[in-house]
Amino acid sequence: MDQPATIAWKYAASLIRVEDLPMVAAHLLAAGHDSPSLRDLAGRSRHEHPAEIRQLFGHTMEELGIQIPDDETAERYLLHHMATQVFAGAMSPKEAAARVWQGIEAVTDPERKFVAAVGLEYHLDYMSPEEVRAWENAVRLAAKTLSGTAFPHAQ
């Protein structure tokens, strides 16, 4: 189970859906985290009004001492996460390309190089097998570089 700070950035980056937050809260409780709002959220149904769940999630993170990151910061966490996954072999370069969009906030040089290496997924349809292999190697190299850099905030 992810730690609360990881859940916060994944939620902000839209990797966790609002309707899944009650189950995420239940997992946090089972992992030993506790707060009044966390207990309340864990007892909610996934079918409750999304605005109510979002508000309760915000209270939960506040009670746990976690700040939900803004969109730019969440996107940067996502870039670092994907680079680590690609480098570890848990995500293919093509899967990363499907998730990275060109408007994503890349602040540091390694982040910009990863986004540039991933490029646009639709280009793969026009590449020869040799070009695809070269592209995959370039993405893996950029992922290795980015995964070796520390994100400026605690993850």
PDB file of C-alpha atoms in Angstrom:
ATOM      1  CA  MET A   1       0.000   0.000   0.000  1.00  0.00           C
ATOM      2  CA  ASP A   2       1.252   3.450  -0.888  1.00  0.00           C
ATOM      3  CA  GLN A   3       2.024   5.987   1.793  1.00  0.00           C
ATOM      4  CA  PRO A   4      -0.369   8.950   2.252  1.00  0.00           C
ATOM      5  CA  ALA A   5       1.958  11.402   0.441  1.00  0.00           C
ATOM      6  CA  THR A   6       2.127   9.083  -2.577  1.00  0.00           C
ATOM      7  CA  ILE A   7      -1.646   8.685  -2.558  1.00  0.00           C
ATOM      8  CA  ALA A   8      -1.997  12.492  -2.484  1.00  0.00           C
ATOM      9  CA  TRP A   9       0.120  13.065  -5.611  1.00  0.00           C
ATOM     10  CA  LYS A  10      -1.417  10.087  -7.426  1.00  0.00           C
ATOM     11  CA  TYR A  11      -4.869  11.513  -6.701  1.00  0.00           C
ATOM     12  CA  ALA A  12      -3.791  14.967  -7.895  1.00  0.00           C
ATOM     13  CA  ALA A  13      -2.336  13.389 -11.061  1.00  0.00           C
ATOM     14  CA  SER A  14      -5.646  11.543 -11.679  1.00  0.00           C
ATOM     15  CA  LEU A  15      -4.160   8.083 -11.118  1.00  0.00           C
ATOM     16  CA  ILE A  16      -6.652   7.502  -8.307  1.00  0.00           C
ATOM     17  CA  ARG A  17     -10.309   8.124  -9.076  1.00  0.00           C
ATOM     18  CA  VAL A  18     -12.604   9.847  -6.593  1.00  0.00           C
ATOM     19  CA  GLU A  19     -14.850   6.774  -6.321  1.00  0.00           C
ATOM     20  CA  ASP A  20     -11.815   4.689  -5.267  1.00  0.00           C
ATOM     21  CA  LEU A  21     -10.904   6.954  -2.343  1.00  0.00           C
ATOM     22  CA  PRO A  22     -13.067   5.128   0.260  1.00  0.00           C
ATOM     23  CA  MET A  23     -11.244   1.847  -0.479  1.00  0.00           C
ATOM     24  CA  VAL A  24      -7.877   3.632  -0.474  1.00  0.00           C
ATOM     25  CA  ALA A  25      -8.805   5.035   2.944  1.00  0.00           C
ATOM     26  CA  ALA A  26      -9.681   1.542   4.181  1.00  0.00           C
ATOM     27  CA  HIS A  27      -6.254   0.315   3.057  1.00  0.00           C
ATOM     28  CA  LEU A  28      -4.580   3.212   4.872  1.00  0.00           C
ATOM     29  CA  LEU A  29      -6.448   2.292   8.057  1.00  0.00           C
ATOM     30  CA  ALA A  30      -5.381  -1.332   7.676  1.00  0.00           C
ATOM     31  CA  ALA A  31      -1.787  -0.136   7.246  1.00  0.00           C
ATOM     32  CA  GLY A  32      -1.939   1.666  10.601  1.00  0.00           C
ATOM     33  CA  HIS A  33      -2.750   5.250   9.614  1.00  0.00           C
ATOM     34  CA  ASP A  34      -5.572   6.886  11.530  1.00  0.00           C
ATOM     35  CA  SER A  35      -7.571  10.095  11.758  1.00  0.00           C
ATOM     36  CA  PRO A  36     -11.256  10.898  12.241  1.00  0.00           C
ATOM     37  CA  SER A  37     -11.734  11.845   8.580  1.00  0.00           C
ATOM     38  CA  LEU A  38      -9.838   8.763   7.418  1.00  0.00           C
ATOM     39  CA  ARG A  39     -12.198   6.524   9.401  1.00  0.00           C
ATOM     40  CA  ASP A  40     -15.196   8.425   7.992  1.00  0.00           C
ATOM     41  CA  LEU A  41     -13.883   8.176   4.410  1.00  0.00           C
ATOM     42  CA  ALA A  42     -13.125   4.468   4.771  1.00  0.00           C
ATOM     43  CA  GLY A  43     -16.742   3.885   5.763  1.00  0.00           C
ATOM     44  CA  ARG A  44     -18.178   5.668   2.746  1.00  0.00           C
ATOM     45  CA  SER A  45     -19.522   4.076  -0.409  1.00  0.00           C
ATOM     46  CA  ARG A  46     -17.866   4.577  -3.773  1.00  0.00           C
ATOM     47  CA  HIS A  47     -21.304   5.731  -5.008  1.00  0.00           C
ATOM     48  CA  GLU A  48     -21.532   8.790  -2.773  1.00  0.00           C
ATOM     49  CA  HIS A  49     -21.432  12.282  -4.233  1.00  0.00           C
ATOM     50  CA  PRO A  50     -17.922  12.961  -5.597  1.00  0.00           C
ATOM     51  CA  ALA A  51     -17.770  16.485  -4.135  1.00  0.00           C
ATOM     52  CA  GLU A  52     -18.380  15.096  -0.657  1.00  0.00           C
ATOM     53  CA  ILE A  53     -15.700  12.416  -1.098  1.00  0.00           C
ATOM     54  CA  ARG A  54     -13.184  14.964  -2.441  1.00  0.00           C
ATOM     55  CA  GLN A  55     -13.795  17.267   0.491  1.00  0.00           C
ATOM     56  CA  LEU A  56     -13.447  14.432   2.984  1.00  0.00           C
ATOM     57  CA  PHE A  57     -10.234  13.277   1.291  1.00  0.00           C
ATOM     58  CA  GLY A  58      -8.862  16.811   1.621  1.00  0.00           C
ATOM     59  CA  HIS A  59      -9.681  16.801   5.347  1.00  0.00           C
ATOM     60  CA  THR A  60      -8.092  13.372   5.695  1.00  0.00           C
ATOM     61  CA  MET A  61      -4.828  14.454   4.104  1.00  0.00           C
ATOM     62  CA  GLU A  62      -4.812  17.599   6.240  1.00  0.00           C
ATOM     63  CA  GLU A  63      -5.279  15.532   9.418  1.00  0.00           C
ATOM     64  CA  LEU A  64      -2.436  13.239   8.332  1.00  0.00           C
ATOM     65  CA  GLY A  65      -0.196  16.254   7.755  1.00  0.00           C
ATOM     66  CA  ILE A  66      -0.070  15.770   3.983  1.00  0.00           C
ATOM     67  CA  GLN A  67      -0.524  18.540   1.454  1.00  0.00           C
ATOM     68  CA  ILE A  68      -2.203  17.539  -1.799  1.00  0.00           C
ATOM     69  CA  PRO A  69       0.129  18.888  -4.472  1.00  0.00           C
ATOM     70  CA  ASP A  70      -0.908  21.327  -7.168  1.00  0.00           C
ATOM     71  CA  ASP A  71      -1.258  20.078 -10.749  1.00  0.00           C
ATOM     72  CA  GLU A  72       2.277  21.031 -11.799  1.00  0.00           C
ATOM     73  CA  THR A  73       3.874  19.270  -8.843  1.00  0.00           C
ATOM     74  CA  ALA A  74       1.659  16.193  -9.317  1.00  0.00           C
ATOM     75  CA  GLU A  75       2.697  16.019 -12.991  1.00  0.00           C
ATOM     76  CA  ARG A  76       6.346  16.161 -11.968  1.00  0.00           C
ATOM     77  CA  TYR A  77       5.819  13.351  -9.446  1.00  0.00           C
ATOM     78  CA  LEU A  78       4.169  11.391 -12.254  1.00  0.00           C
ATOM     79  CA  LEU A  79       7.152  11.955 -14.569  1.00  0.00           C
ATOM     80  CA  HIS A  80       9.577  10.718 -11.917  1.00  0.00           C
ATOM     81  CA  HIS A  81       7.325   7.754 -11.146  1.00  0.00           C
ATOM     82  CA  MET A  82       7.051   6.761 -14.811  1.00  0.00           C
ATOM     83  CA  ALA A  83      10.795   7.131 -15.354  1.00  0.00           C
ATOM     84  CA  THR A  84      11.453   4.865 -12.384  1.00  0.00           C
ATOM     85  CA  GLN A  85       8.925   2.342 -13.700  1.00  0.00           C
ATOM     86  CA  VAL A  86      10.453   2.372 -17.209  1.00  0.00           C
ATOM     87  CA  PHE A  87      13.975   2.039 -15.826  1.00  0.00           C
ATOM     88  CA  ALA A  88      12.883  -0.887 -13.611  1.00  0.00           C
ATOM     89  CA  GLY A  89      11.170  -2.607 -16.538  1.00  0.00           C
ATOM     90  CA  ALA A  90       7.741  -2.369 -14.892  1.00  0.00           C
ATOM     91  CA  MET A  91       6.469  -0.045 -17.658  1.00  0.00           C
ATOM     92  CA  SER A  92       7.338  -0.151 -21.333  1.00  0.00           C
ATOM     93  CA  PRO A  93       8.420   2.964 -23.225  1.00  0.00           C
ATOM     94  CA  LYS A  94       5.221   2.648 -25.274  1.00  0.00           C
ATOM     95  CA  GLU A  95       3.104   2.663 -22.091  1.00  0.00           C
ATOM     96  CA  ALA A  96       4.984   5.759 -20.925  1.00  0.00           C
ATOM     97  CA  ALA A  97       4.370   7.417 -24.299  1.00  0.00           C
ATOM     98  CA  ALA A  98       0.643   6.772 -23.923  1.00  0.00           C
ATOM     99  CA  ARG A  99       0.676   8.610 -20.570  1.00  0.00           C
ATOM    100  CA  VAL A 100       3.016  11.529 -21.253  1.00  0.00           C
ATOM    101  CA  TRP A 101       1.471  14.509 -22.963  1.00  0.00           C
ATOM    102  CA  GLN A 102       3.518  17.295 -24.472  1.00  0.00           C
ATOM    103  CA  GLY A 103       1.983  19.964 -22.236  1.00  0.00           C
ATOM    104  CA  ILE A 104       3.177  18.214 -19.081  1.00  0.00           C
ATOM    105  CA  GLU A 105       5.207  20.376 -16.716  1.00  0.00           C
ATOM    106  CA  ALA A 106       8.852  19.429 -17.008  1.00  0.00           C
ATOM    107  CA  VAL A 107      11.004  21.808 -14.993  1.00  0.00           C
ATOM    108  CA  THR A 108      14.441  20.252 -14.766  1.00  0.00           C
ATOM    109  CA  ASP A 109      16.702  19.244 -17.637  1.00  0.00           C
ATOM    110  CA  PRO A 110      16.310  15.472 -16.944  1.00  0.00           C
ATOM    111  CA  GLU A 111      12.511  15.901 -16.876  1.00  0.00           C
ATOM    112  CA  ARG A 112      12.534  17.777 -20.202  1.00  0.00           C
ATOM    113  CA  LYS A 113      14.821  15.142 -21.753  1.00  0.00           C
ATOM    114  CA  PHE A 114      12.503  12.341 -20.622  1.00  0.00           C
ATOM    115  CA  VAL A 115       9.436  14.085 -22.082  1.00  0.00           C
ATOM    116  CA  ALA A 116      11.319  14.790 -25.322  1.00  0.00           C
ATOM    117  CA  ALA A 117      12.596  11.205 -25.571  1.00  0.00           C
ATOM    118  CA  VAL A 118       9.120   9.780 -25.042  1.00  0.00           C
ATOM    119  CA  GLY A 119       7.736  12.104 -27.714  1.00  0.00           C
ATOM    120  CA  LEU A 120       4.359  11.513 -29.241  1.00  0.00           C
ATOM    121  CA  GLU A 121       3.019   7.973 -29.246  1.00  0.00           C
ATOM    122  CA  TYR A 122       1.459   8.185 -32.700  1.00  0.00           C
ATOM    123  CA  HIS A 123       4.925   8.496 -34.266  1.00  0.00           C
ATOM    124  CA  LEU A 124       5.504   4.820 -33.456  1.00  0.00           C
ATOM    125  CA  ASP A 125       3.100   3.824 -36.214  1.00  0.00           C
ATOM    126  CA  TYR A 126       5.423   5.413 -38.767  1.00  0.00           C
ATOM    127  CA  MET A 127       8.708   3.973 -37.475  1.00  0.00           C
ATOM    128  CA  SER A 128      10.586   0.958 -38.733  1.00  0.00           C
ATOM    129  CA  PRO A 129      11.377  -1.801 -36.214  1.00  0.00           C
ATOM    130  CA  GLU A 130      14.961  -0.504 -35.991  1.00  0.00           C
ATOM    131  CA  GLU A 131      13.747   3.028 -35.302  1.00  0.00           C
ATOM    132  CA  VAL A 132      11.376   1.732 -32.614  1.00  0.00           C
ATOM    133  CA  ARG A 133      14.239  -0.120 -30.895  1.00  0.00           C
ATOM    134  CA  ALA A 134      16.420   3.012 -31.033  1.00  0.00           C
ATOM    135  CA  TRP A 135      13.526   5.078 -29.644  1.00  0.00           C
ATOM    136  CA  GLU A 136      12.957   2.559 -26.826  1.00  0.00           C
ATOM    137  CA  ASN A 137      16.653   2.687 -25.930  1.00  0.00           C
ATOM    138  CA  ALA A 138      16.582   6.501 -25.893  1.00  0.00           C
ATOM    139  CA  VAL A 139      13.512   6.467 -23.617  1.00  0.00           C
ATOM    140  CA  ARG A 140      15.157   3.951 -21.276  1.00  0.00           C
ATOM    141  CA  LEU A 141      18.327   6.054 -21.113  1.00  0.00           C
ATOM    142  CA  ALA A 142      16.338   9.220 -20.345  1.00  0.00           C
ATOM    143  CA  ALA A 143      14.324   7.244 -17.756  1.00  0.00           C
ATOM    144  CA  LYS A 144      17.518   6.022 -16.116  1.00  0.00           C
ATOM    145  CA  THR A 145      18.832   9.581 -15.888  1.00  0.00           C
ATOM    146  CA  LEU A 146      15.577  10.986 -14.488  1.00  0.00           C
ATOM    147  CA  SER A 147      15.078   8.133 -12.030  1.00  0.00           C
ATOM    148  CA  GLY A 148      18.544   8.853 -10.664  1.00  0.00           C
ATOM    149  CA  THR A 149      17.665  12.439  -9.783  1.00  0.00           C
ATOM    150  CA  ALA A 150      15.991  13.406  -6.541  1.00  0.00           C
ATOM    151  CA  PHE A 151      12.623  15.062  -6.743  1.00  0.00           C
ATOM    152  CA  PRO A 152      12.757  18.343  -4.817  1.00  0.00           C
ATOM    153  CA  HIS A 153       9.916  17.267  -2.510  1.00  0.00           C
ATOM    154  CA  ALA A 154       9.625  14.200  -0.288  1.00  0.00           C
ATOM    155  CA  GLN A 155       7.812  11.342  -2.007  1.00  0.00           C
TER     156      GLN A 155
END
